PDB file of C-alpha atoms in Angstrom:
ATOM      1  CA  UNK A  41      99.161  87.094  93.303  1.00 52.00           C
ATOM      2  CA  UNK A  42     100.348  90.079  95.331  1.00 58.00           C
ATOM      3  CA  UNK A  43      99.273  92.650  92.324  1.00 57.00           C
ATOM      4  CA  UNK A  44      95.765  91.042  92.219  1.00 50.00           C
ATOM      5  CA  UNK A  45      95.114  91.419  96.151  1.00 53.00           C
ATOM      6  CA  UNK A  46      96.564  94.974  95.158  1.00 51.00           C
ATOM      7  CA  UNK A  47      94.179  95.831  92.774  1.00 43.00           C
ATOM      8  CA  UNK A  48      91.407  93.909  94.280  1.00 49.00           C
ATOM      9  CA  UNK A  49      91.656  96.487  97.592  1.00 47.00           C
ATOM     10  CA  UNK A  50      91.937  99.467  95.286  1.00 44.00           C
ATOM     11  CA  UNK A  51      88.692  98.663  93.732  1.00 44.00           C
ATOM     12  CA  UNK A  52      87.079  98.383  96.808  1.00 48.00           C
ATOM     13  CA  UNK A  53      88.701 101.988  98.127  1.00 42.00           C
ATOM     14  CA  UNK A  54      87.428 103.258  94.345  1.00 42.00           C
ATOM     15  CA  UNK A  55      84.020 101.946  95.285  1.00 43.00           C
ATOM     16  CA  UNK A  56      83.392 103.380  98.402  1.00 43.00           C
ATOM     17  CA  UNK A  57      84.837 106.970  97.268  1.00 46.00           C
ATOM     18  CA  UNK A  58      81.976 106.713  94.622  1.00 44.00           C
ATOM     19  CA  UNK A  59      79.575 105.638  97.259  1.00 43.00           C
ATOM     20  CA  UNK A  60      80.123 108.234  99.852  1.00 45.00           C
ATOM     21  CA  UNK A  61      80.553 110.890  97.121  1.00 45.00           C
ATOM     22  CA  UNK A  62      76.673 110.085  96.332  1.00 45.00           C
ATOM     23  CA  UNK A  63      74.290 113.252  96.556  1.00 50.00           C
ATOM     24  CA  UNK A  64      72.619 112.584  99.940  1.00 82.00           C
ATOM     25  CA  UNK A  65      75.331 115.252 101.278  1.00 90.00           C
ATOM     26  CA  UNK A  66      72.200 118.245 101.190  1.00 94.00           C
ATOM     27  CA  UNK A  67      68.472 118.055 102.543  1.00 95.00           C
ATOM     28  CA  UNK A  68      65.834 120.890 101.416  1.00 97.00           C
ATOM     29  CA  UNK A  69      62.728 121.768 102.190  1.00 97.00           C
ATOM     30  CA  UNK A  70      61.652 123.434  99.168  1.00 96.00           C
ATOM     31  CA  UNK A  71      60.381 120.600  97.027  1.00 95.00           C
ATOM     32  CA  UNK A  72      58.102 119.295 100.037  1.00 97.00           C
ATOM     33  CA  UNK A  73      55.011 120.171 100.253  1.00 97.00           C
ATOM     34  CA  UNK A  74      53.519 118.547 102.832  1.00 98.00           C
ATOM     35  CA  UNK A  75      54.135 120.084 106.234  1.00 97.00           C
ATOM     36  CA  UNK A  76      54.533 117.473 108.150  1.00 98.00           C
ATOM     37  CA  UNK A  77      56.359 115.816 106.520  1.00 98.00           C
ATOM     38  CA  UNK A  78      59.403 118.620 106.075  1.00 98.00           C
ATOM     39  CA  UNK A  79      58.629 118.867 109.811  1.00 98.00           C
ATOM     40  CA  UNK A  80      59.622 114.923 110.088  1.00 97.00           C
ATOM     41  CA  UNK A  81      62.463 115.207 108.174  1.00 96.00           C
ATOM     42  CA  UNK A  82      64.114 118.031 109.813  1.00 97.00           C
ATOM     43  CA  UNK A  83      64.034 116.908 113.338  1.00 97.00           C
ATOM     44  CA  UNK A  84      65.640 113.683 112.363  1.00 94.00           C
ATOM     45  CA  UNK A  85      68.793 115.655 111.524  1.00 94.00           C
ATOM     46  CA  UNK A  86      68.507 118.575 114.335  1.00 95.00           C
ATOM     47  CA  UNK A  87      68.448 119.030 118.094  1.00 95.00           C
ATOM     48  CA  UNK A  88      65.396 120.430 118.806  1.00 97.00           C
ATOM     49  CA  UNK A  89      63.443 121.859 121.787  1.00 96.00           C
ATOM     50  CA  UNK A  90      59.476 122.157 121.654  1.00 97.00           C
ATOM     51  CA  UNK A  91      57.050 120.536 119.293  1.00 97.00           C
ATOM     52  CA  UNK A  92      57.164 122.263 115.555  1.00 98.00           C
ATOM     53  CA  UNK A  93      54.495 123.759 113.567  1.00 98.00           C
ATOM     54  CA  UNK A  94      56.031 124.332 110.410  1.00 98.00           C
ATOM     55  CA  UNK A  95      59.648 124.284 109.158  1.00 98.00           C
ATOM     56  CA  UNK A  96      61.749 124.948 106.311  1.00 98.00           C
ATOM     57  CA  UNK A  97      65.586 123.907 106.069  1.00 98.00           C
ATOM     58  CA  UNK A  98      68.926 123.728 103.769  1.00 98.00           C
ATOM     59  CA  UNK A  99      71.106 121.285 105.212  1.00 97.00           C
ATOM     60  CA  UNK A 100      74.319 120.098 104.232  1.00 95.00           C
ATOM     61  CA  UNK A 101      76.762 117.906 105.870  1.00 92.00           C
ATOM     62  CA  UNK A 102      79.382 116.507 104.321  1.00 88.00           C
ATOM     63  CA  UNK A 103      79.107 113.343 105.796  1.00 83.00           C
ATOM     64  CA  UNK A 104      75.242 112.527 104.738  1.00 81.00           C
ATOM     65  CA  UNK A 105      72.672 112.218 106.802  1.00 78.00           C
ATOM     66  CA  UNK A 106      71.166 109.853 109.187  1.00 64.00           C
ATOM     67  CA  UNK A 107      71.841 106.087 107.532  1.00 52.00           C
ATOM     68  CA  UNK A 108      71.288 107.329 104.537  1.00 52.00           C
ATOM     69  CA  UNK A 109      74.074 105.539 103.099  1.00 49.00           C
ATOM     70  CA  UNK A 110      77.559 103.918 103.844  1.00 50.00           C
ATOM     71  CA  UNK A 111      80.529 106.021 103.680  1.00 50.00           C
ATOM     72  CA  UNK A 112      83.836 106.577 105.215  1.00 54.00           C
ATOM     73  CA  UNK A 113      83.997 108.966 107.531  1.00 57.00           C
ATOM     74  CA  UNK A 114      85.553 112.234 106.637  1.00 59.00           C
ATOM     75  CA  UNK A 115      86.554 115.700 108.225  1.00 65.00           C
ATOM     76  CA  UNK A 116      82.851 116.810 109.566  1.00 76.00           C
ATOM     77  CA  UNK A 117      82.182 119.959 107.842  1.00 89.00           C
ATOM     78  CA  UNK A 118      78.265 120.864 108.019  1.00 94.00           C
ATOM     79  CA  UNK A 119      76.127 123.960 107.199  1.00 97.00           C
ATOM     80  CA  UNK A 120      72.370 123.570 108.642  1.00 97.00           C
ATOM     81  CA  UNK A 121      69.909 126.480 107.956  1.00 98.00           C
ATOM     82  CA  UNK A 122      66.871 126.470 108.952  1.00 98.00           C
ATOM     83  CA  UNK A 123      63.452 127.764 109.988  1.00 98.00           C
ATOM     84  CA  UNK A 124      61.160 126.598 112.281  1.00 98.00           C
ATOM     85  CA  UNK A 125      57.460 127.628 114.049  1.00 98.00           C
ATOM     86  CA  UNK A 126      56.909 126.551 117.425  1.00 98.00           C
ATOM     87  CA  UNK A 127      54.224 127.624 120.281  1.00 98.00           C
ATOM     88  CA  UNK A 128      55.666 131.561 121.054  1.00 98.00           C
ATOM     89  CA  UNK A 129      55.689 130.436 125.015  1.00 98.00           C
ATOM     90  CA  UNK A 130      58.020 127.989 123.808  1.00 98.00           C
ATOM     91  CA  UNK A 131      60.366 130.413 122.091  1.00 98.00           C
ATOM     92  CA  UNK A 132      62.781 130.576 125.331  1.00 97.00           C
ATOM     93  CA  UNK A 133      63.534 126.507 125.190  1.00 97.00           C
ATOM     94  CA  UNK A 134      65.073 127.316 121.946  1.00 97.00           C
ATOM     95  CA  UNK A 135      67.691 130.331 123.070  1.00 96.00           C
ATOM     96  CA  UNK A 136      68.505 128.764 126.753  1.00 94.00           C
ATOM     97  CA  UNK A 137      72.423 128.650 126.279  1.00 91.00           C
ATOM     98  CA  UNK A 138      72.452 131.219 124.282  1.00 96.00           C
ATOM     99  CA  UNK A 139      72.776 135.307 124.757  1.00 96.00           C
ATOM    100  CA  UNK A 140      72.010 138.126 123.072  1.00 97.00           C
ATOM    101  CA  UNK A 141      74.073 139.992 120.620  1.00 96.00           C
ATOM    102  CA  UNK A 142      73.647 142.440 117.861  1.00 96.00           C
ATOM    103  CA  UNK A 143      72.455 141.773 114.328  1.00 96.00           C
ATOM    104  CA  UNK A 144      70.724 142.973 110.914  1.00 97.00           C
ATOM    105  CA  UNK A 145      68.068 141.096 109.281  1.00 97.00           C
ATOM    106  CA  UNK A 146      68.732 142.805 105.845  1.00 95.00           C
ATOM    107  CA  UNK A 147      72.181 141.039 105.972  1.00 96.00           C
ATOM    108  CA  UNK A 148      71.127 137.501 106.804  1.00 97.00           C
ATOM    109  CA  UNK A 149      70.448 137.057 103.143  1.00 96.00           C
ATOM    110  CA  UNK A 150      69.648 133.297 104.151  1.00 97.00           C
ATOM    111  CA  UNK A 151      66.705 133.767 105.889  1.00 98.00           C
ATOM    112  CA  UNK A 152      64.661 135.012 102.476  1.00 96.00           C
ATOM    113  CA  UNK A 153      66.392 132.197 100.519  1.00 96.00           C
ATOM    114  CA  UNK A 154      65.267 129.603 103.388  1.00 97.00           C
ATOM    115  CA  UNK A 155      61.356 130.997 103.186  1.00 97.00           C
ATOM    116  CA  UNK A 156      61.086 132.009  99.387  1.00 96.00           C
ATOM    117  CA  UNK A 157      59.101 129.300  98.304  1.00 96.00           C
ATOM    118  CA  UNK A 158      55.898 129.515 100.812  1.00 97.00           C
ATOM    119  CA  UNK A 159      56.301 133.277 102.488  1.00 96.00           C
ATOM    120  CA  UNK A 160      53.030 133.691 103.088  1.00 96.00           C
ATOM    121  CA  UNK A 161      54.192 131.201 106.198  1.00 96.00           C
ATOM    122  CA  UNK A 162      56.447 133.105 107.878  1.00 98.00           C
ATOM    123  CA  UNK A 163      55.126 136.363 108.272  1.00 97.00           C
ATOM    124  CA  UNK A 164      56.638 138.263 110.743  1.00 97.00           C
ATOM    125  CA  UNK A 165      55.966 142.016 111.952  1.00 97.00           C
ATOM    126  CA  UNK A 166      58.316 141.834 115.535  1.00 97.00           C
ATOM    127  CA  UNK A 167      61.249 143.269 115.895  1.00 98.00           C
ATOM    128  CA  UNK A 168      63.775 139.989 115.538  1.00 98.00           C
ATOM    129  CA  UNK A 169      65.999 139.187 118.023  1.00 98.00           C
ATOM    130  CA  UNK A 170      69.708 137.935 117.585  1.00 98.00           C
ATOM    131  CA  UNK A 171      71.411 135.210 119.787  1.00 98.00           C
ATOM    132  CA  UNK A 172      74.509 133.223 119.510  1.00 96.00           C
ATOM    133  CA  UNK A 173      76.294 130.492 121.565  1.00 92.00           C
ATOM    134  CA  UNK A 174      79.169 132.911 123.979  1.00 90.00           C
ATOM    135  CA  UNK A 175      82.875 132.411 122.882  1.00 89.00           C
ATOM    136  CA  UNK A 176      81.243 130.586 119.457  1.00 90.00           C
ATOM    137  CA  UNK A 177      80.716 132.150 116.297  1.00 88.00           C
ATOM    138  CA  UNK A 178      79.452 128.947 114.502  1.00 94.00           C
ATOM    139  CA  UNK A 179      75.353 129.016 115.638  1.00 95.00           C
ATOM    140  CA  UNK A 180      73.281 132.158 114.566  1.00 96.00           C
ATOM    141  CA  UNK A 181      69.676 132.483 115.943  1.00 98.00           C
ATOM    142  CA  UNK A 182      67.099 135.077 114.784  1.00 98.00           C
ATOM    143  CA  UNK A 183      64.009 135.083 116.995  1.00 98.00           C
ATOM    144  CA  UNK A 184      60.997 136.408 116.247  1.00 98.00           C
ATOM    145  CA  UNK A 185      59.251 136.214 119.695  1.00 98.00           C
ATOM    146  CA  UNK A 186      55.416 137.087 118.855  1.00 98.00           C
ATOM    147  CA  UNK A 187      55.580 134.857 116.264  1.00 98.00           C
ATOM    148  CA  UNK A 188      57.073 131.556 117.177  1.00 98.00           C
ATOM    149  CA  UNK A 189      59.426 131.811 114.332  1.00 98.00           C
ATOM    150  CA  UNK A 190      63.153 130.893 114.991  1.00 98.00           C
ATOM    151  CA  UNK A 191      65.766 131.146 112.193  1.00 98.00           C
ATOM    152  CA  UNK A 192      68.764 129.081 112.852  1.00 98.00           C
ATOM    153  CA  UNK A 193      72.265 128.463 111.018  1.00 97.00           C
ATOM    154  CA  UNK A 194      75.067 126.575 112.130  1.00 96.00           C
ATOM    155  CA  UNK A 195      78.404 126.814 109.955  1.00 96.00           C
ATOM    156  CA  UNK A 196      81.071 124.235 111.216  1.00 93.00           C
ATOM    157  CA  UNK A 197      84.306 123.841 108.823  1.00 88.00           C
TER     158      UNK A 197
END
């Protein structure tokens, strides 16, 4: 009896390895259309700090995504890039505990992969702006101020 009770809770530890090893570990953008409704799936999954016009996003977190299906919990590992378009008064909500540091665009080789499939909405011609969190090399942010655009990647291992 002991070796079936054995087995019995192995198959159940098999089973839910399967289950959180599903593919609802990455979110994009790129295969939605519809505006509003990459905008309603993004700030689901983000903090976020003014209303958003447009938005386009690669998430991945290791650990799925909001309900999206049962797991067990593992180490939290998560890499969220993403792009967003908000009112340019509001710009300044988004980089409040934040300061200024020094960056390239032409490196950030993630910000063309993020906007590739609809550039024409995210046309920028201001000088961007580079911020990160102080004492924490995890959050990037790329401003573009004139614009309302705001590039954002967080990498936490």
């Amino acid at each position: 009896m002991g070796r079936l009770k054995k087995l019995n809770f192995m198959m159940i530890l098999v089973f839910l390895f399967c289950v959180s090893c599903s593919n609802k570990t990455e979110i994009v953008s790129k295969n939605i259309s519809d505006k509003n409704e990459r905008i309603q799936k993004l700030i689901v999954e983000i903090k976020y700090f003014s209303g958003i016009r447009d938005a386009e996003f690669d998430l991945y977190n290791v650990n799925g995504f909001s309900d999206d299906f049962v797991m067990i919990p593992g180490s939290s590992s998560i890499d969220y890039k993403f792009v967003v378009k908000v009112n340019p008064k509001k710009v300044a909500d988004w980089t409040t505990d934040l300061e200024k540091t020094n960056g390239d665009i032409r490196a950030e080789k993630w910000v063309n992969s993020l906007i590739e499939t609809r550039k024409n909405n995210w046309q920028t011609t201001s000088k961007p702006i580079f911020y990160k969190r102080k004492d924490d090399d995890t959050i990037k942010v790329i401003v573009f101020e004139k614009e309302g655009i705001i590039f954002k990647h967080i990498l936490k291992l």
